[in-house]
Amino acid sequence: MEYAAGSFFRNLMLFLLLPLFTRQMVPQEYALYANLLIFTSFASLVYLLGIQQAMLSYYNYRKTPEYRYSLISSSFLLLSFTGLLFSMLIIYSRNQLAHLILKNSSYGYLFYYLAAILYLDSFFGIFSSI
C-alpha cells in the first residue's frame, strides 16, 4: 500500500485536474497534451531502466550503511549518465518526434521541456522508492 500511494495520488491529481484541462484548453491543445503525456509515460519506463523496482527489492537486503550508500550512489550515477544520453537523443530528434507524435514539427520546442522533465522525474522515482 505504501509503494502504490505515490502513483495513486499522482493519477488522482491528474483525474481531478481533467475538468480544468478540458475547460481551459481548446481540443487541439488538449490533444497535444494527451499525446505528450502518453509519450512521457512510455519514455519514463526507459529512463528508469527498472532501477526503481530494484531499489524496492534490494534497499533492505542488507542493513549496513555502506551497502545502502553504494546502492544509491551507483543507481544515481547510472541514471545520471543514461538519463543525459536519452535526453540528448530526445533533443537531437525533437523535430522528428514532434512530427511523429504531434503531427506537426513546429512543436519541436516542447521536447526540450519534455527531456528536462523526464530527466528530473527519473531521480524523483528513485527518491520515492527509497
Coordinates of C-alpha atoms in Angstrom, one line a residue:
M1 CA 0.0 0.0 0.0
E2 CA 2.8 2.4 0.8
Y3 CA 4.6 1.8 -2.5
A4 CA 1.4 2.4 -4.5
A5 CA 0.4 5.6 -2.7
G6 CA 2.6 7.9 -4.7
S7 CA 1.5 6.6 -8.0
F8 CA -2.2 6.6 -6.9
F9 CA -2.1 10.2 -5.7
R10 CA -0.4 11.4 -8.9
N11 CA -3.0 9.7 -11.0
L12 CA -5.8 11.0 -8.8
M13 CA -4.5 14.6 -9.2
L14 CA -4.5 14.2 -13.0
F15 CA -8.0 12.9 -12.8
L16 CA -9.1 15.8 -10.7
L17 CA -7.4 18.3 -12.9
L18 CA -9.1 16.8 -16.0
P19 CA -12.1 19.2 -15.9
L20 CA -9.8 22.2 -15.7
F21 CA -7.8 20.9 -18.7
T22 CA -10.8 20.3 -20.8
R23 CA -12.4 23.6 -19.9
Q24 CA -9.3 25.8 -20.4
M25 CA -7.8 24.2 -23.4
V26 CA -9.1 24.0 -26.9
P27 CA -9.4 20.5 -28.3
Q28 CA -6.2 20.8 -30.3
E29 CA -4.2 21.8 -27.2
Y30 CA -5.7 19.0 -25.2
A31 CA -4.8 16.5 -27.9
L32 CA -1.2 17.7 -27.8
Y33 CA -1.2 17.4 -24.0
A34 CA -2.6 13.9 -24.2
N35 CA -0.1 12.7 -26.8
L36 CA 2.8 14.2 -24.9
L37 CA 1.6 12.6 -21.7
I38 CA 1.4 9.2 -23.3
F39 CA 5.0 9.7 -24.7
T40 CA 6.2 10.8 -21.3
S41 CA 4.7 7.7 -19.6
F42 CA 6.4 5.3 -22.0
A43 CA 9.7 7.2 -22.0
S44 CA 9.9 7.3 -18.2
L45 CA 10.0 3.5 -18.3
V46 CA 13.1 3.7 -20.5
Y47 CA 14.6 6.4 -18.3
L48 CA 14.3 4.4 -15.1
L49 CA 15.7 1.2 -16.5
G50 CA 13.9 -0.9 -13.9
I51 CA 16.1 0.7 -11.2
Q52 CA 13.1 1.8 -9.2
Q53 CA 11.9 -1.8 -8.8
A54 CA 15.4 -3.0 -8.0
M55 CA 15.7 -0.3 -5.3
L56 CA 12.5 -1.5 -3.7
S57 CA 13.8 -5.1 -3.7
Y58 CA 17.4 -4.6 -2.6
Y59 CA 17.4 -1.5 -0.4
N60 CA 16.7 -3.5 2.7
Y61 CA 18.7 -6.6 1.5
R62 CA 21.5 -5.6 3.9
K63 CA 21.0 -3.1 6.6
T64 CA 24.6 -1.7 6.6
P65 CA 25.0 1.9 5.7
E66 CA 27.9 1.1 3.3
Y67 CA 25.7 -1.2 1.3
R68 CA 22.9 1.3 1.0
Y69 CA 25.3 4.1 0.1
S70 CA 26.8 2.1 -2.7
L71 CA 23.4 1.0 -4.0
I72 CA 22.1 4.6 -4.0
S73 CA 25.2 6.1 -5.4
S74 CA 25.6 3.6 -8.2
S75 CA 21.9 4.0 -9.1
F76 CA 22.2 7.8 -9.3
L77 CA 25.4 7.6 -11.4
L78 CA 23.8 5.2 -13.8
L79 CA 20.6 7.3 -14.0
S80 CA 22.7 10.5 -14.5
F81 CA 24.6 9.2 -17.5
T82 CA 21.8 7.2 -19.2
G83 CA 19.3 10.0 -18.5
L84 CA 21.6 12.5 -20.0
L85 CA 22.1 10.3 -23.0
F86 CA 18.3 9.8 -23.5
S87 CA 17.6 13.5 -23.0
M88 CA 20.2 14.4 -25.6
L89 CA 18.6 11.9 -28.1
I90 CA 15.2 13.4 -27.5
I91 CA 16.6 16.9 -28.0
Y92 CA 18.5 15.9 -31.1
S93 CA 15.5 14.2 -32.7
R94 CA 12.9 16.7 -31.4
N95 CA 11.5 17.7 -34.8
Q96 CA 11.2 14.1 -36.0
L97 CA 9.5 13.2 -32.7
A98 CA 7.1 16.2 -33.0
H99 CA 6.2 15.2 -36.5
L100 CA 5.7 11.6 -35.5
I101 CA 3.8 12.1 -32.2
L102 CA 2.1 15.5 -32.7
K103 CA 1.8 15.5 -36.5
N104 CA 3.5 18.9 -36.7
S105 CA 7.2 19.5 -36.5
S106 CA 6.7 23.1 -35.3
Y107 CA 6.1 21.8 -31.8
G108 CA 9.6 20.5 -31.6
Y109 CA 10.4 23.1 -28.9
L110 CA 8.2 21.2 -26.4
F111 CA 10.6 18.3 -26.4
Y112 CA 13.3 20.5 -24.7
Y113 CA 10.9 20.7 -21.7
L114 CA 10.0 17.1 -22.0
A115 CA 13.6 16.0 -21.9
A116 CA 14.2 18.0 -18.8
I117 CA 11.1 16.7 -17.1
L118 CA 11.9 13.1 -17.9
Y119 CA 15.5 13.5 -16.7
L120 CA 14.4 15.0 -13.3
D121 CA 11.5 12.6 -12.9
S122 CA 13.8 9.7 -13.1
F123 CA 15.6 11.0 -10.0
F124 CA 12.2 11.6 -8.3
G125 CA 11.3 7.9 -8.9
I126 CA 14.5 6.8 -7.1
F127 CA 13.8 9.2 -4.2
S128 CA 10.3 8.0 -3.9
S129 CA 11.3 4.3 -3.9
I130 CA 13.8 4.9 -1.1

